Amino acid sequence: MAYIFRKLALWSLIFRLVPTALALNLSVASSGGNTSSPILYGTFYEDIYHSGDGGLYGELIRNRAFQGSGSNGVASTVRNTNYWHPVGGVTLSIDVSSPALSPSLPYQMRMDIPAGTTGPVGFYNDGFWGFHVDSAKRYVASVYMRGDYSGSIDCYFQNYISGANLSTAVMSVSQTAAEGWKKSSTPVFTPSDSASDGNNTFYYMFDGEHLAGKSVYFNLFSVFKQTYKNRGNGLREDLATSLNNMNGKYLRIGGNELEGNGPPYEWKWNLTLGDLKDRPGRPGTWGDVTTDGLGLLEMMQWAADMGQEVLMSVFAGLYLNTTVISEAALPPYVDSAMNQLEFLLGTSNTTYGAKRAALGYPDPFVINYVEIGNEDNINGGPPSYYAYRFDAFYNAIHAKYPSLQLISTVNPSPSTTAGSAVDIHPYKNEATFVSMFNAYDQASRQYPVWIAEYAAIRPGTTTSGQVGAQTLGMACAEAIFLLGCERNSDIVVGTSYGALIKHYDEEPGTVAVIKHTSNEILLTMSYYVQKLFADYKGTDTVPVTATGGGFGPIYWSATKSSTSTFLKMVNYNGSATTVSVTIQGSMKNTATLITLTAPNSTSVNNLPSHGGEASKVTTSTITGSNGVFQVPFTSGYEVSILAV
Ligand SMILES: *[C@@H]1O[C@H](CO)[C@@H](O)[C@H](O)[C@H]1NC(C)=O
Ligand SMILES: *[C@@H]1O[C@H](CO)[C@@H](O)[C@H](O)[C@H]1NC(C)=O
Ligand SMILES: *[C@@H]1O[C@H](CO)[C@@H](O)[C@H](O)[C@H]1NC(C)=O
Ligand SMILES: *[C@@H]1O[C@H](CO)[C@@H](O)[C@H](O)[C@H]1NC(C)=O
Ligand SMILES: *[C@@H]1O[C@H](CO)[C@@H](O)[C@H](O)[C@H]1NC(C)=O
Ligand SMILES: *[C@@H]1O[C@H](CO)[C@@H](O)[C@H](O)[C@H]1NC(C)=O
Ligand SMILES: *[C@@H]1O[C@H](CO)[C@@H](O)[C@H](O)[C@H]1NC(C)=O
Ligand SMILES: *[C@@H]1O[C@H](CO)[C@@H](O)[C@H](O)[C@H]1NC(C)=O
Ligand SMILES: *[C@@H]1O[C@H](CO)[C@@H](O)[C@H](O)[C@H]1NC(C)=O
C-alpha cells in the first residue's frame, strides 16, 4: 500500500515538472560507473546435436572410423556401417580381424567382393545430412586400406536427386595384404559443379575385376573441405566465420559433454589429442558417438584464431546419470585434472607441457578461468560437491595455480575464498527473462558470477511445451536480461547462450544461437542480440538518470570507452515512440543508431531456403545537438543501440 502511494506521488511530481508529454528522457553520465568485464559476451561450446561432429568440425564423412553409433537419441558403443552404402554387388560389414589400424580404432569396415565381379564396385557415404559441394572451394579425401589392391579409387560427389557427378579425384593404390594398413589420399580437388542443394553423397569406387573374390578393409575415412584459416583438421569455414562475426570474447569448453552419460564416458582430455588414429571417441551425451576429432588442442586453436579467452572445465566426478565418484576413488580424477592443466599451462619442460610441445604448441596457453565440473547443482550432485568433490579439485588447483579464478557450478559456492566465482545457468521462459533484468543488482560484490549458459526457451509465460521458438519477443527478453548483466558487469564476468550450434536437420526445434544444415546457416535473433551487444560494448558502465518513465516497456544500460558512449535500449511490448537522450559532457551533433527488429514479436529467423531472416539490423546516422539526441523506436519490440 505505502509503495503505491509513493509511486503516485512520484508520478504527480513528474506531471508537474513535465506538463507537456510523458516522453522518456535518459541522461547518460560521463563517469561514476564501474569497470565492466571485458569478456562479458562470450560463447559456450559442447558437442550437442552435431554442433561439433557434423557441424563446426570440418570432417564431412559420417561414421568415419566405426567408433560407435546412436539410435533413438541414445549413443552407444554398438558399431555398424550406418551411413555407408554398397555399390556394385559388394557386401559391407564391421570387422575386428587383426591387425587393427590402432589400439584406439579396433573396428574396421570390410568389403567382400563376389567372385566373377567386373566393373566398378565400392560404396558411398551420406555425410551428415548430405555434403556441401561448392566449386569455389578446395577438398581432399583420404582413407586407410588393408588388403591386396592395385588400381585406382575414384572419389567423387554425386547429387542424390539428379545422380549427377559433381567432382573427380583419383587415388592410385598399389598394396598387398602383407603390407598392412596404408593411407591413400586424393590430390586437392575442386568440384566441377556446385550442387544446388545439400543432398549429396561421396563415393569411393574401385575396379571390381581386380578385387573379385577378395575381402579388403577400411578405416578412418576422411573428406575435408577447406577449413577456417586453413587449419589442418580444422573448422568448417562458413560456420566458424559466423561464429567469429558474433564477436564473443571467450570460449567456455565443458558442459554436459564433460560429464558423460555414465562411467566411464566422461570427457577424457588426453584421449582427444594427436593423430586421429589415437582418438577412440566415446558415446556422447546428446545421442550419438563423439569422434573427438575436435579435441582439446583443436578447441584451443579455435579460441586463439578468434582471439578468445578460454574458460576451461575439469571433470569433477559427477556423471549425468547421477553416478558420483566416491571420495576414496577421487584422487586419480584430481590427478587427471592437474595433468590437463599442466598440459595447457606448463612450460615445455614439464611432463605434460612437453607432450603439448611435441604436438606443435611449445608455448603454454594463457588460461585465467577454470570451472570445477558442470551443473553439479542437479543430477544428485550437491551433497558430494559440498562434502568433498569441490574442495578436492579447488585445493589442488589453487595450490599450484593461485592466480586462476576457480568457478563453482553450485550457488552458493562451497568456497568463499576471494577470487573464486560461481556459474549460474538460467533456462527460463520469456517473461522470467524480462523479470531477471535486475537479478544481479543486489548481488554480493565479493563474488563474481558467470552466466555461462542461458536461454529463453519458451515464449511468454509458458512453462511447458515448445522449447525452441526463438522469436523476436524471446530475443528481446534475453536482451533485457543481458542489459541487467551489463549494468552489473563489475561482478558478472561472462554470459554465453546454450546451445551455441545445432544441426537443423536433427534438431530444428530447440534453442541454439546458430543452426546449420550441410550447406546452409541460420542465424537466430539471439545471435544478432549477442553480436550487437558485443560489438558495442564499452570498458566501463555509466549511470543513467531517467525522467518521464522508468524501466519497462523500455529497458537500458550504458557503457563508455575512451572514445565513445554506448546506450543500449530494448523496447519490450511497448509502442513506437521516441526517447530523448542526453549524453552528458558530449558536444557531438551526430550519433550512430543500430537497431534490431522484425515484423512482430512472434517473428522468427529461418534458413535461407526456408524463408530466410525476418529480423533486420539497420545502422544509421542521426543528428542531434551537443550530445542530445531524439532516438526513434519504430516498433514495440526493438533493440536499439546509440553509439555517440
Ligand atoms: C532530459 O534530461 C536532462 C537532464 O536531466 C535535461 O537537461 C533535459 O532538459 C531533458 N530533456 C527533455 C527533452 O526533457
Ligand atoms: C557500481 O557498483 C556499485 C556496487 O559496487 C553499484 O552500487 C553501482 O550501481 C554500480 N554503478 C553502476 C553505474 O552500475
Ligand atoms: C535426399 O533426398 C531423398 C529423396 O528425396 C530424401 O529421402 C533424403 O532425406 C534427402 N536427404 C537429405 C540430406 O536431404
Ligand atoms: C560418375 O562417375 C563414375 C566414376 O567415374 C562413373 O562410373 C559413373 O558412371 C558416373 N555417373 C554419372 C551419372 O555420370
Ligand atoms: C550409470 O551408467 C553406468 C554405465 O555407464 C551404469 O553402470 C550405472 O548403473 C548407471 N547408474 C545409474 C544410477 O543409472
Ligand atoms: C589418460 O589419462 C588417464 C587418467 O589419468 C590414464 O589412465 C591414461 O593412461 C591416459 N591415457 C593416455 C593415452 O594418455
Ligand atoms: C623449465 O621450467 C622452469 C620452472 O620449472 C622454468 O623456470 C623454465 O623457464 C623452463 N624452461 C623452459 C625452456 O621452458
Ligand atoms: C503486452 O501488453 C499487453 C497490454 O498492453 C498485455 O495484455 C500483454 O499480455 C503483454 N504481452 C506480453 C508478452 O507481455
Ligand atoms: C508476424 O510476422 C511474421 C513474419 O515475420 C508473419 O509471418 C506472421 O504472420 C506475423 N504474425 C502476426 C500475428 O502478425
Coordinates of N, CA, C and O in Angstrom, one line a residue, residues 410-541:
V410 N 27.8 -24.8 -8.4 CA 26.7 -24.7 -7.5 C 26.7 -23.4 -6.8 O 27.7 -22.9 -6.4
N411 N 25.5 -22.8 -6.6 CA 25.4 -21.5 -6.0 C 24.6 -21.7 -4.7 O 23.5 -22.2 -4.7
P412 N 25.1 -21.3 -3.5 CA 26.4 -20.6 -3.3 C 27.6 -21.6 -3.4 O 27.4 -22.8 -3.2
S413 N 28.7 -21.1 -3.8 CA 29.9 -21.9 -3.9 C 30.3 -22.5 -2.6 O 30.1 -21.9 -1.6
P414 N 30.8 -23.7 -2.6 CA 31.4 -24.3 -1.4 C 32.5 -23.5 -0.9 O 32.9 -23.6 0.3
S415 N 33.2 -22.7 -1.7 CA 34.3 -21.9 -1.3 C 33.9 -20.4 -1.2 O 33.3 -19.9 -2.1
T416 N 34.4 -19.8 -0.2 CA 34.1 -18.3 -0.1 C 35.4 -17.6 -0.3 O 35.5 -16.4 -0.1
T417 N 36.5 -18.3 -0.7 CA 37.8 -17.7 -0.9 C 37.7 -16.6 -2.0 O 37.1 -16.8 -3.1
A418 N 38.3 -15.4 -1.7 CA 38.3 -14.4 -2.7 C 38.9 -14.9 -4.0 O 39.9 -15.6 -3.9
G419 N 38.4 -14.5 -5.1 CA 39.0 -15.0 -6.4 C 38.2 -16.2 -7.0 O 38.5 -16.5 -8.1
S420 N 37.4 -16.8 -6.2 CA 36.6 -17.9 -6.8 C 35.3 -17.2 -7.3 O 34.9 -16.1 -7.0
A421 N 34.5 -18.0 -8.1 CA 33.3 -17.4 -8.7 C 32.3 -18.5 -8.8 O 32.5 -19.7 -8.5
V422 N 31.1 -18.2 -9.3 CA 30.0 -19.2 -9.4 C 29.4 -19.0 -10.8 O 29.4 -18.0 -11.4
D423 N 28.9 -20.2 -11.3 CA 28.3 -20.2 -12.7 C 26.9 -20.6 -12.5 O 26.6 -21.7 -12.0
I424 N 26.0 -19.8 -13.1 CA 24.5 -20.0 -12.9 C 24.0 -20.1 -14.4 O 24.3 -19.4 -15.3
H425 N 23.1 -21.1 -14.5 CA 22.5 -21.4 -15.9 C 21.0 -21.2 -16.0 O 20.3 -22.2 -15.9
P426 N 20.5 -20.0 -16.2 CA 19.1 -19.9 -16.3 C 18.6 -20.3 -17.7 O 19.0 -19.8 -18.7
Y427 N 17.7 -21.3 -17.7 CA 16.9 -21.7 -18.9 C 15.5 -21.5 -18.5 O 14.9 -22.3 -17.7
K428 N 14.9 -20.4 -18.8 CA 13.6 -20.0 -18.3 C 12.7 -19.5 -19.5 O 13.2 -19.3 -20.6
N429 N 11.4 -19.2 -19.2 CA 10.6 -18.7 -20.2 C 10.9 -17.2 -20.4 O 11.6 -16.5 -19.7
E430 N 10.3 -16.7 -21.5 CA 10.5 -15.3 -21.9 C 10.2 -14.3 -20.8 O 11.0 -13.4 -20.5
A431 N 9.0 -14.5 -20.1 CA 8.6 -13.5 -19.1 C 9.6 -13.5 -17.9 O 9.9 -12.4 -17.4
T432 N 10.2 -14.7 -17.6 CA 11.1 -14.7 -16.5 C 12.4 -14.0 -16.9 O 13.0 -13.3 -16.1
F433 N 12.8 -14.1 -18.2 CA 14.0 -13.4 -18.6 C 13.8 -11.9 -18.5 O 14.7 -11.1 -18.1
V434 N 12.6 -11.4 -18.8 CA 12.4 -9.9 -18.6 C 12.5 -9.6 -17.1 O 13.1 -8.6 -16.7
S435 N 11.9 -10.4 -16.3 CA 11.9 -10.1 -14.8 C 13.3 -10.3 -14.2 O 13.6 -9.7 -13.2
M436 N 14.3 -10.9 -14.9 CA 15.6 -11.1 -14.4 C 16.5 -9.9 -14.8 O 17.7 -9.9 -14.5
F437 N 15.9 -8.8 -15.3 CA 16.6 -7.6 -15.6 C 17.4 -7.1 -14.4 O 18.6 -6.7 -14.5
N438 N 16.8 -7.2 -13.2 CA 17.5 -6.7 -12.0 C 18.1 -7.9 -11.1 O 18.3 -7.7 -10.0
A439 N 18.3 -9.0 -11.7 CA 18.7 -10.2 -10.9 C 20.0 -10.0 -10.2 O 20.2 -10.5 -9.1
Y440 N 20.9 -9.2 -10.7 CA 22.2 -9.0 -10.1 C 22.4 -7.7 -9.4 O 23.5 -7.4 -9.0
D441 N 21.4 -6.8 -9.4 CA 21.5 -5.5 -8.8 C 21.9 -5.6 -7.3 O 22.6 -4.7 -6.8
Q442 N 21.4 -6.6 -6.6 CA 21.7 -6.7 -5.2 C 22.7 -7.7 -4.9 O 22.9 -8.1 -3.7
A443 N 23.3 -8.3 -5.9 CA 24.3 -9.4 -5.7 C 25.5 -8.9 -4.9 O 25.9 -7.8 -5.0
S444 N 26.1 -9.9 -4.1 CA 27.3 -9.5 -3.4 C 28.4 -9.1 -4.4 O 28.6 -9.7 -5.4
R445 N 29.1 -8.0 -4.0 CA 30.1 -7.5 -4.9 C 31.4 -8.3 -4.7 O 32.4 -8.1 -5.4
Q446 N 31.4 -9.3 -3.7 CA 32.6 -10.0 -3.4 C 32.8 -11.2 -4.3 O 33.8 -11.9 -4.3
Y447 N 31.7 -11.5 -5.0 CA 31.6 -12.9 -5.6 C 31.2 -12.8 -7.1 O 30.1 -12.7 -7.4
P448 N 32.2 -13.0 -8.0 CA 31.9 -12.9 -9.4 C 31.0 -14.0 -9.9 O 31.0 -15.1 -9.3
V449 N 30.1 -13.6 -10.8 CA 29.1 -14.5 -11.4 C 29.4 -14.7 -12.9 O 29.6 -13.8 -13.6
W450 N 29.2 -16.0 -13.3 CA 29.2 -16.3 -14.7 C 27.8 -16.8 -15.0 O 27.2 -17.5 -14.2
I451 N 27.3 -16.3 -16.1 CA 26.1 -16.9 -16.7 C 26.6 -17.7 -17.9 O 26.4 -17.2 -19.1
A452 N 27.2 -18.8 -17.7 CA 28.0 -19.4 -18.8 C 27.0 -20.3 -19.6 O 27.5 -20.9 -20.6
E453 N 25.8 -20.3 -19.3 CA 24.7 -20.9 -20.1 C 23.4 -20.2 -19.8 O 23.1 -20.0 -18.6
Y454 N 22.7 -19.8 -20.8 CA 21.3 -19.2 -20.6 C 20.6 -19.3 -21.9 O 21.2 -19.4 -22.9
A455 N 19.3 -19.3 -21.8 CA 18.4 -19.1 -23.0 C 17.0 -19.0 -22.5 O 16.6 -19.6 -21.6
A456 N 16.3 -18.1 -23.2 CA 14.8 -18.0 -23.1 C 14.3 -19.2 -23.9 O 14.5 -19.2 -25.2
I457 N 13.8 -20.2 -23.3 CA 13.5 -21.4 -24.0 C 12.0 -21.6 -24.4 O 11.6 -22.4 -25.2
R458 N 11.1 -20.8 -23.7 CA 9.7 -20.8 -24.0 C 9.1 -19.4 -24.2 O 9.5 -18.5 -23.5
P459 N 8.1 -19.3 -25.1 CA 7.6 -17.9 -25.3 C 6.7 -17.5 -24.1 O 6.1 -18.4 -23.4
G460 N 6.5 -16.2 -23.9 CA 5.6 -15.7 -22.9 C 5.8 -16.3 -21.5 O 6.9 -16.4 -21.0
T461 N 4.7 -16.6 -20.9 CA 4.8 -17.2 -19.6 C 4.6 -18.7 -19.6 O 4.4 -19.3 -18.5
T462 N 4.7 -19.3 -20.8 CA 4.5 -20.8 -20.9 C 5.5 -21.5 -20.1 O 6.7 -21.2 -20.1
T463 N 5.1 -22.6 -19.4 CA 6.0 -23.3 -18.6 C 6.2 -24.7 -19.1 O 7.0 -25.5 -18.5
S464 N 5.5 -25.1 -20.1 CA 5.7 -26.4 -20.7 C 5.5 -26.3 -22.2 O 5.1 -25.3 -22.7
G465 N 5.8 -27.4 -22.9 CA 5.6 -27.3 -24.4 C 6.9 -26.9 -25.1 O 8.0 -27.2 -24.6
Q466 N 6.7 -26.2 -26.2 CA 7.8 -25.9 -27.1 C 8.9 -25.2 -26.4 O 8.8 -24.3 -25.6
V467 N 10.1 -25.7 -26.7 CA 11.3 -25.1 -26.1 C 12.2 -24.4 -27.1 O 13.3 -24.1 -26.8
G468 N 11.7 -24.1 -28.2 CA 12.7 -23.5 -29.2 C 12.2 -22.4 -30.1 O 12.8 -22.2 -31.2
A469 N 11.1 -21.7 -29.8 CA 10.6 -20.8 -30.8 C 11.6 -19.7 -31.2 O 11.7 -19.4 -32.4
Q470 N 12.3 -19.2 -30.3 CA 13.4 -18.2 -30.6 C 12.8 -17.0 -31.4 O 13.3 -16.7 -32.5
T471 N 11.7 -16.5 -30.9 CA 11.0 -15.4 -31.5 C 11.7 -14.1 -31.2 O 12.6 -14.0 -30.3
L472 N 11.3 -13.0 -31.9 CA 11.8 -11.7 -31.6 C 11.5 -11.3 -30.1 O 12.3 -10.8 -29.4
G473 N 10.3 -11.7 -29.6 CA 10.0 -11.4 -28.2 C 10.9 -12.1 -27.3 O 11.4 -11.5 -26.3
M474 N 11.3 -13.4 -27.6 CA 12.2 -14.1 -26.7 C 13.6 -13.5 -26.8 O 14.3 -13.3 -25.8
A475 N 14.0 -13.1 -28.0 CA 15.4 -12.4 -28.2 C 15.4 -11.1 -27.4 O 16.4 -10.7 -26.8
C476 N 14.3 -10.3 -27.4 CA 14.2 -9.1 -26.7 C 14.3 -9.3 -25.2 O 14.9 -8.6 -24.4
A477 N 13.6 -10.4 -24.7 CA 13.7 -10.8 -23.3 C 15.1 -11.1 -22.9 O 15.6 -10.7 -21.8
E478 N 15.8 -11.9 -23.8 CA 17.2 -12.2 -23.5 C 18.0 -10.9 -23.4 O 18.9 -10.7 -22.6
A479 N 17.7 -10.0 -24.4 CA 18.5 -8.7 -24.4 C 18.3 -7.9 -23.1 O 19.2 -7.3 -22.6
I480 N 17.0 -8.0 -22.6 CA 16.8 -7.2 -21.3 C 17.6 -7.9 -20.2 O 18.2 -7.2 -19.4
F481 N 17.6 -9.2 -20.2 CA 18.5 -9.9 -19.2 C 19.9 -9.5 -19.3 O 20.6 -9.2 -18.3
L482 N 20.4 -9.4 -20.6 CA 21.8 -9.0 -20.8 C 22.1 -7.6 -20.4 O 23.2 -7.2 -19.9
L483 N 21.1 -6.7 -20.6 CA 21.2 -5.3 -20.1 C 21.5 -5.3 -18.6 O 22.4 -4.6 -18.1
G484 N 20.8 -6.2 -17.9 CA 21.0 -6.3 -16.4 C 22.3 -6.8 -16.1 O 23.0 -6.4 -15.1
C485 N 22.8 -7.8 -16.9 CA 24.2 -8.3 -16.7 C 25.2 -7.2 -16.9 O 26.2 -7.1 -16.2
E486 N 25.0 -6.4 -18.0 CA 25.9 -5.4 -18.3 C 26.0 -4.3 -17.3 O 27.0 -3.8 -16.9
R487 N 24.8 -3.9 -16.7 CA 24.7 -2.9 -15.7 C 25.5 -3.4 -14.4 O 26.0 -2.6 -13.6
N488 N 25.6 -4.7 -14.3 CA 26.3 -5.3 -13.2 C 27.6 -6.0 -13.6 O 28.0 -7.0 -12.9
S489 N 28.2 -5.5 -14.7 CA 29.3 -6.2 -15.2 C 30.6 -6.0 -14.4 O 31.7 -6.3 -14.8
D490 N 30.5 -5.3 -13.3 CA 31.6 -5.3 -12.3 C 31.7 -6.7 -11.6 O 32.7 -7.1 -11.2
I491 N 30.5 -7.4 -11.5 CA 30.6 -8.7 -10.9 C 30.2 -9.8 -11.9 O 30.6 -11.0 -11.8
V492 N 29.4 -9.5 -12.9 CA 29.0 -10.5 -13.9 C 30.2 -10.6 -14.9 O 30.5 -9.6 -15.6
V493 N 31.0 -11.7 -14.9 CA 32.2 -11.8 -15.7 C 31.9 -12.1 -17.1 O 32.4 -11.6 -18.1
G494 N 30.9 -13.1 -17.3 CA 30.7 -13.5 -18.7 C 29.3 -14.1 -18.8 O 28.7 -14.6 -17.9
T495 N 28.8 -14.0 -20.1 CA 27.5 -14.6 -20.4 C 27.6 -15.4 -21.7 O 28.3 -14.9 -22.6
S496 N 27.0 -16.5 -21.8 CA 27.0 -17.3 -23.0 C 25.8 -18.2 -23.1 O 25.4 -18.8 -22.1
Y497 N 25.2 -18.2 -24.3 CA 24.0 -18.8 -24.6 C 24.2 -20.3 -24.7 O 25.2 -20.8 -25.3
G498 N 23.3 -21.2 -24.3 CA 23.3 -22.6 -24.6 C 22.1 -23.0 -25.3 O 21.0 -22.7 -25.0
A499 N 22.2 -23.6 -26.5 CA 23.4 -24.1 -27.1 C 23.9 -23.1 -28.1 O 23.2 -22.3 -28.6
L500 N 25.2 -23.3 -28.5 CA 25.8 -22.4 -29.5 C 25.4 -22.8 -30.9 O 24.9 -22.0 -31.7
I501 N 25.5 -24.1 -31.2 CA 25.3 -24.6 -32.6 C 24.5 -25.9 -32.5 O 24.9 -26.8 -31.7
K502 N 23.5 -26.1 -33.4 CA 22.8 -27.4 -33.5 C 22.6 -27.6 -35.0 O 22.4 -26.7 -35.8
H503 N 22.5 -28.9 -35.4 CA 22.2 -29.3 -36.7 C 20.7 -29.2 -37.0 O 19.9 -29.9 -36.3
Y504 N 20.3 -28.4 -37.9 CA 18.9 -28.1 -38.1 C 18.2 -29.4 -38.6 O 17.0 -29.6 -38.2
D505 N 18.8 -30.2 -39.4 CA 18.1 -31.4 -39.8 C 17.9 -32.4 -38.7 O 17.0 -33.2 -38.7
E506 N 18.7 -32.3 -37.6 CA 18.5 -33.2 -36.5 C 17.5 -32.6 -35.4 O 16.7 -33.2 -34.9
E507 N 17.7 -31.3 -35.2 CA 17.1 -30.6 -34.1 C 16.6 -29.2 -34.5 O 17.1 -28.2 -34.1
P508 N 15.5 -29.2 -35.4 CA 15.1 -27.9 -35.9 C 14.4 -27.0 -34.8 O 14.4 -25.8 -34.9
G509 N 13.9 -27.7 -33.7 CA 13.0 -27.0 -32.8 C 13.5 -26.6 -31.5 O 12.8 -25.9 -30.8
T510 N 14.7 -26.9 -31.1 CA 15.2 -26.4 -29.7 C 16.2 -25.4 -29.9 O 16.8 -25.2 -31.0
V511 N 16.5 -24.7 -28.8 CA 17.3 -23.4 -29.0 C 18.7 -23.6 -29.3 O 19.4 -24.5 -28.7
A512 N 19.3 -22.8 -30.1 CA 20.7 -22.7 -30.4 C 20.9 -21.3 -31.0 O 20.0 -20.7 -31.6
V513 N 22.1 -20.7 -30.8 CA 22.4 -19.4 -31.4 C 22.4 -19.5 -32.9 O 22.0 -18.6 -33.6
I514 N 23.1 -20.6 -33.4 CA 23.2 -20.8 -34.8 C 22.7 -22.2 -35.1 O 23.0 -23.2 -34.4
K515 N 22.0 -22.4 -36.2 CA 21.7 -23.8 -36.7 C 22.2 -23.9 -38.1 O 22.3 -22.9 -38.8
H516 N 22.5 -25.1 -38.5 CA 23.1 -25.4 -39.8 C 22.6 -26.6 -40.4 O 22.1 -27.5 -39.7
T517 N 22.6 -26.7 -41.7 CA 22.5 -27.9 -42.5 C 23.8 -28.2 -43.1 O 24.8 -27.4 -42.9
S518 N 23.9 -29.1 -44.0 CA 25.2 -29.4 -44.7 C 25.7 -28.2 -45.5 O 26.9 -27.9 -45.6
N519 N 24.7 -27.4 -46.0 CA 25.1 -26.3 -46.8 C 24.5 -24.9 -46.5 O 24.6 -24.0 -47.3
E520 N 23.8 -24.8 -45.4 CA 23.2 -23.5 -45.1 C 23.4 -23.2 -43.6 O 23.6 -24.1 -42.8
I521 N 23.2 -21.9 -43.3 CA 23.3 -21.5 -41.9 C 22.2 -20.6 -41.5 O 21.8 -19.7 -42.3
L522 N 21.6 -20.8 -40.3 CA 20.5 -20.0 -39.8 C 21.1 -19.2 -38.6 O 21.5 -19.8 -37.6
L523 N 21.1 -17.9 -38.7 CA 21.5 -17.1 -37.5 C 20.2 -16.6 -36.9 O 19.4 -15.9 -37.5
T524 N 20.0 -17.0 -35.6 CA 18.8 -16.6 -34.9 C 18.8 -15.2 -34.5 O 19.9 -14.5 -34.5
M525 N 17.7 -14.7 -34.0 CA 17.7 -13.3 -33.5 C 18.5 -13.2 -32.2 O 19.1 -12.2 -31.9
S526 N 18.6 -14.3 -31.5 CA 19.5 -14.3 -30.3 C 21.0 -14.1 -30.7 O 21.7 -13.4 -30.0
Y527 N 21.3 -14.6 -31.9 CA 22.7 -14.4 -32.4 C 22.9 -12.9 -32.6 O 23.9 -12.3 -32.2
Y528 N 21.9 -12.2 -33.2 CA 22.1 -10.8 -33.5 C 22.1 -10.0 -32.2 O 22.9 -9.0 -32.1
V529 N 21.3 -10.3 -31.2 CA 21.4 -9.6 -30.0 C 22.8 -9.7 -29.4 O 23.4 -8.7 -29.0
Q530 N 23.3 -10.9 -29.3 CA 24.6 -11.1 -28.7 C 25.7 -10.4 -29.5 O 26.6 -9.8 -29.0
K531 N 25.6 -10.5 -30.8 CA 26.6 -9.9 -31.7 C 26.6 -8.3 -31.5 O 27.7 -7.7 -31.3
L532 N 25.4 -7.7 -31.5 CA 25.3 -6.3 -31.4 C 25.8 -5.9 -30.0 O 26.5 -4.8 -29.8
F533 N 25.4 -6.6 -28.9 CA 25.9 -6.3 -27.6 C 27.4 -6.3 -27.5 O 28.0 -5.5 -26.8
A534 N 28.0 -7.3 -28.1 CA 29.4 -7.5 -28.1 C 30.1 -6.4 -28.9 O 31.2 -5.9 -28.5
D535 N 29.5 -6.1 -30.1 CA 30.1 -5.1 -31.0 C 30.2 -3.7 -30.3 O 31.0 -2.9 -30.6
Y536 N 29.2 -3.4 -29.5 CA 29.0 -2.0 -29.0 C 29.1 -2.1 -27.5 O 28.1 -1.9 -26.8
K537 N 30.3 -2.4 -27.0 CA 30.5 -2.5 -25.6 C 31.6 -1.7 -25.1 O 32.7 -1.7 -25.7
G538 N 31.4 -0.9 -24.1 CA 32.5 -0.1 -23.6 C 33.3 -0.8 -22.5 O 33.1 -2.0 -22.3
T539 N 34.2 0.0 -21.9 CA 35.1 -0.6 -20.9 C 34.5 -0.4 -19.5 O 34.9 -1.0 -18.6
D540 N 33.6 0.6 -19.4 CA 33.1 1.0 -18.0 C 31.6 1.2 -18.1 O 31.1 1.7 -19.1
T541 N 30.9 0.8 -17.1 CA 29.5 1.1 -17.0 C 29.3 2.6 -16.6 O 30.2 3.2 -16.0

